Short mmCIF file of C-alpha atoms in Angstrom, two decimals:
data_model
loop_
_atom_site.label_atom_id
_atom_site.label_comp_id
_atom_site.label_asym_id
_atom_site.label_seq_id
_atom_site.Cartn_x
_atom_site.Cartn_y
_atom_site.Cartn_z
CA UNK A 1090 -32.09 18.42 -20.95
CA UNK A 1091 -30.43 17.28 -17.66
CA UNK A 1092 -28.09 14.33 -17.39
CA UNK A 1093 -30.86 12.49 -15.43
CA UNK A 1094 -33.53 13.03 -18.20
CA UNK A 1095 -31.00 11.99 -20.84
CA UNK A 1096 -30.20 8.85 -18.90
CA UNK A 1097 -33.93 8.07 -18.53
CA UNK A 1098 -34.56 8.40 -22.27
CA UNK A 1099 -31.54 6.20 -23.30
CA UNK A 1100 -32.52 3.58 -20.75
CA UNK A 1101 -36.16 3.58 -22.10
CA UNK A 1102 -34.90 3.28 -25.79
CA UNK A 1103 -32.65 0.36 -24.65
CA UNK A 1104 -35.53 -1.78 -23.12
CA UNK A 1105 -37.78 -0.92 -26.09
CA UNK A 1106 -35.16 -2.28 -28.47
CA UNK A 1107 -34.23 -5.46 -26.60
CA UNK A 1108 -35.17 -7.80 -29.46
CA UNK A 1109 -32.64 -5.95 -31.73
CA UNK A 1110 -29.67 -6.74 -29.38
CA UNK A 1111 -27.63 -9.69 -30.51
CA UNK A 1112 -26.22 -10.52 -26.95
CA UNK A 1113 -27.65 -9.69 -23.44
CA UNK A 1114 -25.95 -11.00 -20.58
CA UNK A 1115 -26.37 -10.21 -16.86
CA UNK A 1116 -25.14 -10.72 -13.30
CA UNK A 1117 -26.94 -10.66 -9.94
CA UNK A 1118 -24.94 -10.76 -6.78
CA UNK A 1119 -26.24 -10.74 -3.26
CA UNK A 1120 -24.19 -10.56 -0.05
CA UNK A 1121 -24.52 -10.92 3.68
CA UNK A 1122 -22.29 -8.36 5.39
CA UNK A 1123 -20.84 -8.31 8.89
CA UNK A 1124 -18.87 -5.04 9.49
CA UNK A 1125 -17.87 -2.54 12.18
CA UNK A 1126 -20.28 0.17 13.25
CA UNK A 1127 -18.54 2.98 11.29
CA UNK A 1128 -21.14 4.62 9.02
CA UNK A 1129 -20.29 4.39 5.34
CA UNK A 1130 -19.44 7.39 3.24
CA UNK A 1131 -22.42 6.54 1.16
CA UNK A 1132 -24.70 7.43 3.97
CA UNK A 1133 -22.60 10.64 4.91
CA UNK A 1134 -20.34 8.89 7.36
CA UNK A 1135 -16.47 8.57 7.43
CA UNK A 1136 -16.27 4.75 6.69
CA UNK A 1137 -14.34 3.93 3.66
CA UNK A 1138 -16.16 0.73 2.95
CA UNK A 1139 -19.35 0.58 0.86
CA UNK A 1140 -21.11 -1.15 3.70
CA UNK A 1141 -21.34 0.16 7.27
CA UNK A 1142 -23.57 0.21 10.28
CA UNK A 1143 -26.72 0.87 8.26
CA UNK A 1144 -26.29 -1.90 5.75
CA UNK A 1145 -28.97 -4.66 5.64
CA UNK A 1146 -27.83 -8.19 6.59
CA UNK A 1147 -28.52 -9.45 2.97
CA UNK A 1148 -28.50 -7.05 0.14
CA UNK A 1149 -28.19 -6.65 -3.64
CA UNK A 1150 -24.46 -5.79 -4.31
CA UNK A 1151 -24.49 -6.02 -8.09
CA UNK A 1152 -27.31 -5.96 -10.55
CA UNK A 1153 -25.90 -5.74 -14.06
CA UNK A 1154 -27.51 -6.04 -17.54
CA UNK A 1155 -24.95 -5.96 -20.44
CA UNK A 1156 -26.34 -5.22 -23.85
CA UNK A 1157 -24.39 -5.67 -27.17
CA UNK A 1158 -25.66 -5.25 -30.57
CA UNK A 1159 -24.06 -5.55 -33.99
CA UNK A 1160 -25.60 -2.63 -36.03
CA UNK A 1161 -23.59 -3.44 -39.12
CA UNK A 1162 -20.43 -5.18 -40.11
CA UNK A 1163 -18.43 -2.24 -38.64
CA UNK A 1164 -20.74 -0.62 -35.96
CA UNK A 1165 -21.56 -2.05 -32.65
CA UNK A 1166 -23.57 -0.79 -29.67
CA UNK A 1167 -22.81 -1.45 -26.06
CA UNK A 1168 -24.62 -0.54 -22.89
CA UNK A 1169 -24.47 -1.60 -19.30
CA UNK A 1170 -27.30 -0.93 -16.89
CA UNK A 1171 -26.58 -1.13 -13.10
CA UNK A 1172 -29.13 -1.64 -10.24
CA UNK A 1173 -28.14 -0.84 -6.64
CA UNK A 1174 -29.89 -1.16 -3.36
CA UNK A 1175 -27.88 1.30 -1.38
CA UNK A 1176 -27.59 4.16 -0.34
CA UNK A 1177 -31.02 4.11 -1.99
CA UNK A 1178 -32.57 1.85 -4.68
CA UNK A 1179 -31.46 3.21 -8.21
CA UNK A 1180 -31.25 1.94 -11.76
CA UNK A 1181 -28.96 3.72 -14.16
CA UNK A 1182 -26.47 3.41 -17.01
CA UNK A 1183 -22.81 3.15 -16.21
CA UNK A 1184 -21.68 2.81 -19.80
CA UNK A 1185 -23.39 3.47 -23.18
CA UNK A 1186 -21.41 3.82 -26.37
CA UNK A 1187 -21.12 3.06 -30.04
CA UNK A 1188 -17.94 1.30 -31.42
CA UNK A 1189 -16.78 1.59 -35.08
CA UNK A 1190 -14.38 -1.16 -36.13
CA UNK A 1191 -14.07 -1.47 -39.94
CA UNK A 1192 -12.66 -4.60 -41.64
CA UNK A 1193 -9.44 -3.43 -43.17
CA UNK A 1194 -6.92 -5.17 -45.31
CA UNK A 1195 -3.97 -4.21 -43.22
CA UNK A 1196 -1.81 -5.76 -40.38
CA UNK A 1197 -2.89 -2.91 -38.08
CA UNK A 1198 -6.47 -2.80 -36.58
CA UNK A 1199 -8.21 0.35 -35.29
CA UNK A 1200 -11.45 1.28 -33.70
CA UNK A 1201 -13.39 4.36 -32.32
CA UNK A 1202 -15.64 4.67 -29.29
CA UNK A 1203 -18.29 7.27 -29.05
CA UNK A 1204 -20.34 7.80 -25.85
CA UNK A 1205 -19.81 7.02 -22.25
CA UNK A 1206 -17.34 4.32 -21.09
CA UNK A 1207 -14.39 3.63 -18.85
CA UNK A 1208 -10.79 4.26 -20.07
CA UNK A 1209 -9.12 0.73 -20.29
CA UNK A 1210 -6.59 1.63 -17.43
CA UNK A 1211 -7.50 -1.31 -15.28
CA UNK A 1212 -6.33 -4.99 -15.35
CA UNK A 1213 -8.32 -5.72 -12.16
CA UNK A 1214 -11.74 -5.20 -13.79
CA UNK A 1215 -11.95 -7.18 -17.00
CA UNK A 1216 -15.34 -9.06 -16.12
CA UNK A 1217 -18.85 -8.26 -17.18
CA UNK A 1218 -19.96 -4.63 -16.41
CA UNK A 1219 -16.40 -3.56 -15.44
CA UNK A 1220 -16.47 -6.12 -12.39
CA UNK A 1221 -13.44 -8.00 -10.98
CA UNK A 1222 -13.15 -11.61 -11.10
CA UNK A 1223 -10.57 -11.63 -8.24
CA UNK A 1224 -11.82 -9.69 -5.21
CA UNK A 1225 -15.38 -8.56 -4.55
CA UNK A 1226 -13.98 -5.28 -3.21
CA UNK A 1227 -12.05 -3.16 -5.73
CA UNK A 1228 -8.63 -1.78 -5.02
CA UNK A 1229 -8.45 1.90 -3.85
CA UNK A 1230 -7.36 2.96 -7.38
CA UNK A 1231 -10.37 1.25 -9.12
CA UNK A 1232 -12.99 1.94 -6.46
CA UNK A 1233 -12.10 5.74 -7.25
CA UNK A 1234 -12.21 5.24 -10.97
CA UNK A 1235 -15.60 3.43 -10.68
CA UNK A 1236 -17.11 6.35 -8.75
CA UNK A 1237 -15.44 9.56 -10.17
CA UNK A 1238 -14.12 8.69 -13.72
CA UNK A 1239 -15.87 8.13 -16.91
CA UNK A 1240 -15.09 9.10 -20.54
CA UNK A 1241 -18.11 10.92 -22.18
CA UNK A 1242 -16.64 11.62 -25.55
CA UNK A 1243 -14.65 9.76 -28.24
CA UNK A 1244 -11.67 7.48 -28.17
CA UNK A 1245 -9.40 6.24 -31.04
CA UNK A 1246 -7.38 3.16 -30.56
CA UNK A 1247 -4.73 1.62 -33.05
CA UNK A 1248 -3.37 -1.85 -32.48
CA UNK A 1249 -0.39 -3.60 -33.79
CA UNK A 1250 -1.25 -7.39 -33.32
CA UNK A 1251 1.84 -9.48 -32.75
CA UNK A 1252 0.55 -12.41 -34.88
CA UNK A 1253 0.26 -10.25 -38.00
CA UNK A 1254 3.92 -9.36 -37.71
CA UNK A 1255 5.24 -12.73 -36.63
CA UNK A 1256 6.07 -11.26 -33.24
CA UNK A 1257 5.56 -12.22 -29.63
CA UNK A 1258 4.73 -8.64 -28.77
CA UNK A 1259 1.56 -6.77 -29.42
CA UNK A 1260 1.06 -2.94 -29.06
CA UNK A 1261 -1.67 -0.58 -29.04
CA UNK A 1262 -2.18 3.23 -28.50
CA UNK A 1263 -5.25 5.04 -27.55
CA UNK A 1264 -6.11 8.72 -27.23
CA UNK A 1265 -9.55 10.39 -26.29
CA UNK A 1266 -11.15 13.69 -25.86
CA UNK A 1267 -14.23 14.13 -23.66
CA UNK A 1268 -16.35 16.53 -21.62
CA UNK A 1269 -17.78 16.07 -18.10
CA UNK A 1270 -15.65 14.76 -15.25
CA UNK A 1271 -14.96 18.28 -14.16
CA UNK A 1272 -15.64 17.55 -10.40
CA UNK A 1273 -13.16 14.65 -10.50
CA UNK A 1274 -11.00 15.03 -7.44
CA UNK A 1275 -13.59 16.21 -5.01
CA UNK A 1276 -13.84 12.87 -3.08
CA UNK A 1277 -10.02 12.39 -2.97
CA UNK A 1278 -9.63 15.83 -1.51
CA UNK A 1279 -12.36 15.74 1.11
CA UNK A 1280 -12.89 12.09 1.68
CA UNK A 1281 -9.74 10.29 0.50
CA UNK A 1282 -9.67 6.95 -1.25
CA UNK A 1283 -11.99 4.20 -0.32
CA UNK A 1284 -12.32 0.41 -0.93
CA UNK A 1285 -15.69 -0.74 -2.47
CA UNK A 1286 -17.27 -2.16 -5.59
CA UNK A 1287 -19.94 0.51 -6.18
CA UNK A 1288 -20.07 2.01 -9.67
CA UNK A 1289 -21.58 5.39 -10.13
CA UNK A 1290 -24.18 5.76 -12.76
CA UNK A 1291 -24.62 8.80 -15.02
CA UNK A 1292 -27.51 10.07 -13.17
CA UNK A 1293 -26.07 9.75 -9.63
CA UNK A 1294 -24.16 11.87 -7.04
CA UNK A 1295 -21.79 10.60 -4.25
CA UNK A 1296 -22.05 11.89 -0.72
CA UNK A 1297 -19.21 12.37 1.78
CA UNK A 1298 -19.15 13.23 5.43
CA UNK A 1299 -19.77 16.74 6.53
CA UNK A 1300 -16.71 18.96 6.16
CA UNK A 1301 -16.11 21.96 8.51
CA UNK A 1302 -14.39 23.73 5.72
CA UNK A 1303 -17.65 24.02 3.75
CA UNK A 1304 -18.91 26.31 6.40
CA UNK A 1305 -16.23 28.86 5.45
CA UNK A 1306 -16.94 31.97 3.28
CA UNK A 1307 -14.74 30.59 0.38
CA UNK A 1308 -16.43 27.16 0.23
CA UNK A 1309 -20.04 28.00 1.49
CA UNK A 1310 -21.63 27.26 -2.00
CA UNK A 1311 -20.00 23.79 -2.38
CA UNK A 1312 -22.55 20.90 -2.08
CA UNK A 1313 -21.83 18.16 0.40
CA UNK A 1314 -21.75 15.72 -2.56
CA UNK A 1315 -20.13 15.32 -5.82
CA UNK A 1316 -21.73 15.02 -9.27
CA UNK A 1317 -18.76 13.36 -10.83
CA UNK A 1318 -19.83 13.44 -14.50
CA UNK A 1319 -21.07 17.11 -14.65
CA UNK A 1320 -19.67 19.58 -17.28
CA UNK A 1321 -18.83 22.80 -15.41
CA UNK A 1322 -16.51 24.90 -17.58
CA UNK A 1323 -17.20 23.91 -21.12
CA UNK A 1324 -13.69 22.61 -21.74
CA UNK A 1325 -12.51 19.21 -23.36
CA UNK A 1326 -10.36 16.91 -21.36
CA UNK A 1327 -8.11 14.29 -22.86
CA UNK A 1328 -6.09 11.18 -22.05
CA UNK A 1329 -3.60 8.94 -23.93
CA UNK A 1330 -2.62 5.29 -23.27
CA UNK A 1331 -0.26 2.62 -24.41
CA UNK A 1332 -0.75 -1.18 -24.13
CA UNK A 1333 2.04 -3.76 -24.35
CA UNK A 1334 1.27 -7.54 -24.50
CA UNK A 1335 3.78 -10.23 -24.47
CA UNK A 1336 2.29 -13.69 -25.56
CA UNK A 1337 -0.81 -12.91 -23.18
CA UNK A 1338 1.66 -13.65 -20.37
CA UNK A 1339 2.76 -10.15 -19.61
CA UNK A 1340 0.38 -7.24 -20.02
CA UNK A 1341 1.41 -3.63 -19.43
CA UNK A 1342 -0.80 -0.39 -19.46
CA UNK A 1343 0.27 3.19 -19.15
CA UNK A 1344 -2.28 6.12 -19.21
CA UNK A 1345 -1.93 9.89 -18.85
CA UNK A 1346 -5.16 11.57 -18.01
CA UNK A 1347 -5.87 15.32 -17.73
CA UNK A 1348 -9.49 16.63 -17.53
CA UNK A 1349 -8.18 20.03 -18.39
CA UNK A 1350 -10.64 21.83 -16.08
CA UNK A 1351 -10.50 25.54 -15.19
CA UNK A 1352 -10.45 25.34 -11.40
CA UNK A 1353 -11.87 28.82 -10.70
CA UNK A 1354 -15.18 28.00 -12.50
CA UNK A 1355 -18.13 27.12 -10.21
CA UNK A 1356 -21.79 26.09 -10.99
CA UNK A 1357 -23.80 27.54 -7.96
CA UNK A 1358 -26.93 25.70 -9.01
CA UNK A 1359 -25.50 22.29 -8.50
CA UNK A 1360 -22.74 23.35 -6.07
CA UNK A 1361 -19.96 21.88 -8.13
CA UNK A 1362 -16.55 23.20 -8.76
CA UNK A 1363 -14.38 22.29 -11.74
CA UNK A 1364 -11.27 20.45 -10.38
CA UNK A 1365 -8.17 20.38 -12.64
CA UNK A 1366 -7.18 16.84 -12.13
CA UNK A 1367 -4.39 15.02 -13.93
CA UNK A 1368 -2.56 11.79 -13.18
CA UNK A 1369 -0.65 8.83 -14.55
CA UNK A 1370 -1.61 5.28 -14.25
CA UNK A 1371 0.68 2.21 -14.73
CA UNK A 1372 -0.75 -1.25 -14.53
CA UNK A 1373 0.94 -4.65 -14.97
CA UNK A 1374 -0.36 -8.34 -15.07
CA UNK A 1375 2.09 -11.14 -15.20
CA UNK A 1376 1.01 -15.00 -15.35
CA UNK A 1377 3.43 -16.66 -13.09
CA UNK A 1378 1.93 -19.96 -14.21
CA UNK A 1379 -1.14 -21.00 -16.10
CA UNK A 1380 -3.16 -20.73 -12.92
CA UNK A 1381 -1.38 -18.10 -10.86
CA UNK A 1382 -1.14 -14.40 -11.80
CA UNK A 1383 0.35 -11.23 -10.24
CA UNK A 1384 -1.35 -7.85 -10.83
CA UNK A 1385 -0.14 -4.39 -9.66
CA UNK A 1386 -1.27 -0.79 -10.53
CA UNK A 1387 0.15 2.53 -9.39
CA UNK A 1388 -1.70 5.90 -9.65
CA UNK A 1389 0.05 9.25 -9.17
CA UNK A 1390 -1.45 12.68 -9.80
CA UNK A 1391 -2.63 16.07 -8.41
CA UNK A 1392 -5.77 18.13 -8.36
CA UNK A 1393 -6.70 21.83 -7.72
CA UNK A 1394 -9.67 23.81 -7.30
CA UNK A 1395 -10.37 27.47 -6.74
CA UNK A 1396 -8.54 30.60 -7.78
CA UNK A 1397 -4.82 30.77 -6.90
CA UNK A 1398 -4.69 27.08 -5.87
CA UNK A 1399 -7.25 27.54 -3.07
CA UNK A 1400 -7.08 23.77 -2.83
CA UNK A 1401 -4.15 21.84 -4.26
CA UNK A 1402 -3.48 18.23 -3.47
CA UNK A 1403 -1.25 15.45 -4.70
CA UNK A 1404 -2.47 11.77 -4.54
CA UNK A 1405 -0.92 8.51 -4.91
CA UNK A 1406 -2.05 4.87 -4.60
CA UNK A 1407 -0.79 1.37 -5.42
CA UNK A 1408 -1.86 -2.23 -5.04
CA UNK A 1409 -0.23 -5.58 -5.26
CA UNK A 1410 -2.34 -8.67 -5.84
CA UNK A 1411 -1.70 -12.37 -6.16
CA UNK A 1412 -4.52 -14.74 -7.54
CA UNK A 1413 -4.55 -18.37 -7.89
CA UNK A 1414 -6.96 -20.74 -9.55
CA UNK A 1415 -7.30 -24.41 -8.74
CA UNK A 1416 -10.16 -26.19 -10.35
CA UNK A 1417 -13.28 -24.47 -9.35
CA UNK A 1418 -11.68 -22.37 -6.63
CA UNK A 1419 -9.86 -18.97 -6.91
CA UNK A 1420 -7.93 -17.34 -4.05
CA UNK A 1421 -6.94 -13.72 -4.16
CA UNK A 1422 -4.93 -11.61 -1.92
CA UNK A 1423 -4.45 -7.77 -2.32
CA UNK A 1424 -2.70 -5.10 -0.44
CA UNK A 1425 -3.55 -1.50 -0.90
CA UNK A 1426 -1.71 1.69 0.00
CA UNK A 1427 -3.06 5.25 -0.64
CA UNK A 1428 -2.50 8.80 0.36
CA UNK A 1429 -3.27 12.42 -0.40
CA UNK A 1430 -0.89 15.13 0.40
CA UNK A 1431 -2.16 18.70 1.13
CA UNK A 1432 0.15 21.16 -0.73
CA UNK A 1433 -1.81 24.38 -0.58
CA UNK A 1434 -1.57 27.04 2.12
CA UNK A 1435 -5.42 27.00 3.09
CA UNK A 1436 -5.24 26.36 6.68
CA UNK A 1437 -9.12 26.14 7.32
CA UNK A 1438 -9.31 23.23 4.78
CA UNK A 1439 -6.91 20.25 5.64
CA UNK A 1440 -6.90 17.57 3.09
CA UNK A 1441 -4.18 15.18 3.92
CA UNK A 1442 -5.11 11.46 4.33
CA UNK A 1443 -3.45 8.13 3.97
CA UNK A 1444 -4.21 4.45 4.77
CA UNK A 1445 -3.65 0.85 3.82
CA UNK A 1446 -5.83 -2.23 3.48
CA UNK A 1447 -5.51 -6.08 3.05
CA UNK A 1448 -8.27 -8.00 1.32
CA UNK A 1449 -8.45 -11.88 0.92
CA UNK A 1450 -11.11 -13.57 -1.27
CA UNK A 1451 -12.20 -17.06 -1.87
CA UNK A 1452 -14.49 -17.90 -4.81
CA UNK A 1453 -16.03 -21.24 -5.77
CA UNK A 1454 -17.65 -21.84 -9.12
CA UNK A 1455 -20.74 -24.18 -8.29
CA UNK A 1456 -22.01 -24.41 -11.83
CA UNK A 1457 -21.43 -22.50 -15.16
CA UNK A 1458 -23.75 -19.75 -13.89
CA UNK A 1459 -23.58 -19.87 -10.06
CA UNK A 1460 -20.67 -18.84 -7.86
CA UNK A 1461 -20.26 -18.38 -4.04
CA UNK A 1462 -17.56 -16.77 -2.27
CA UNK A 1463 -16.20 -15.38 1.07
CA UNK A 1464 -14.10 -12.18 1.50
CA UNK A 1465 -12.48 -10.64 4.50
CA UNK A 1466 -11.02 -7.20 4.59
CA UNK A 1467 -9.30 -4.80 7.03
CA UNK A 1468 -8.08 -1.30 6.66
CA UNK A 1469 -6.85 1.62 8.71
CA UNK A 1470 -6.99 5.24 7.64
CA UNK A 1471 -6.04 8.72 8.72
CA UNK A 1472 -7.98 11.75 7.34
CA UNK A 1473 -6.85 15.21 8.66
CA UNK A 1474 -10.22 16.93 8.34
CA UNK A 1475 -12.22 14.51 10.49
CA UNK A 1476 -11.77 16.20 13.83
CA UNK A 1477 -13.24 19.54 12.56
CA UNK A 1478 -16.56 17.63 12.05
CA UNK A 1479 -16.41 15.69 15.39
CA UNK A 1480 -14.83 12.44 14.06
CA UNK A 1481 -11.75 10.61 15.07
CA UNK A 1482 -8.72 11.28 12.83
CA UNK A 1483 -7.61 7.72 12.65
CA UNK A 1484 -10.05 4.73 12.37
CA UNK A 1485 -9.61 1.03 11.79
CA UNK A 1486 -12.22 -1.03 9.94
CA UNK A 1487 -13.02 -4.65 9.23
CA UNK A 1488 -15.48 -6.22 6.95
CA UNK A 1489 -16.58 -9.91 6.35
CA UNK A 1490 -18.82 -10.85 3.25
CA UNK A 1491 -20.47 -13.79 1.98
CA UNK A 1492 -21.41 -13.50 -1.68
CA UNK A 1493 -23.59 -15.50 -4.08
CA UNK A 1494 -23.69 -14.70 -7.71
CA UNK A 1495 -25.76 -15.78 -10.66
CA UNK A 1496 -25.01 -15.04 -14.28
CA UNK A 1497 -27.37 -15.24 -17.20
#
């Protein structure tokens, strides 16, 4: 059964069992966008924003239904359905998993997740359906995680709560094994990082601009899109993480991820290589006051594809964010830096890229369920392979959005 058919079956079962769910929440967000005339990567262009010259003036940016159900005292089901309007109207699952958390007579707590879910690397996306309460456009790091990274497997977490040890410090460790995510690294190599809030569902592909290197004999079977959650080589990947929390004032997360892919394996039917991608992620949140917080994250890794390191790239990104809440208002400002270094000797396929962006967001909570906001963002980028396809190597982009959000 294909991933798309599996997703359809799961989605149908979820809707048929709605009365059994103990909690159903949702979010609908629409936006009006004014942007430059650069075509978005979603439409096969070189633009690094989600919206570009083909965006409607008003569109659905987030449609999320979050299902949670207590199956027993220890088992819980969780699923997130996402609706998107572009690049085409779609409905699919971005998360679907079971969680086992037994009631134990111990000062330590533990739980297991089984299914499809995000690794808990981000401190930027704690809101419903892995959305951000700060900016409407995610950082470059979490834009990439939202489009190319998902755990389809099992995760074990063990927590040492500070309260149970009369301590100001809480710690937890997590480890996971999974399959899928073999093409992870494709977008970073041929498009570079991007800035958006579009989450890829399990049945979707992500496009990128035409790449001249794909006309070569070595890469002629590669598709001009990535299926990020496809299993190509049959091998398991893994990650491990550590969380440290000091009085809910300072939160620190470190993860090491390795998809353990065999880079010489290729699925000619789908046009997908297995990319061996591994990286470290470091995230920190610090509450300067009760209403002001500083958030930062750093990502450093490498990816390779093909025999004898046909493509071998290192990638790096970080962001710094300051967010302040005053009554019903929240103001957030974020700076992003990102780059990909081409470290192979394949001259016909240049992969170097870099860029930086600045995003400022104002949100206003009209009622308990309705929020409005405005966001302005600017970025400039360099991508080495653009001229080979007739595009400018360096571009600057700007984007202004007005958002309205309703929760239920």
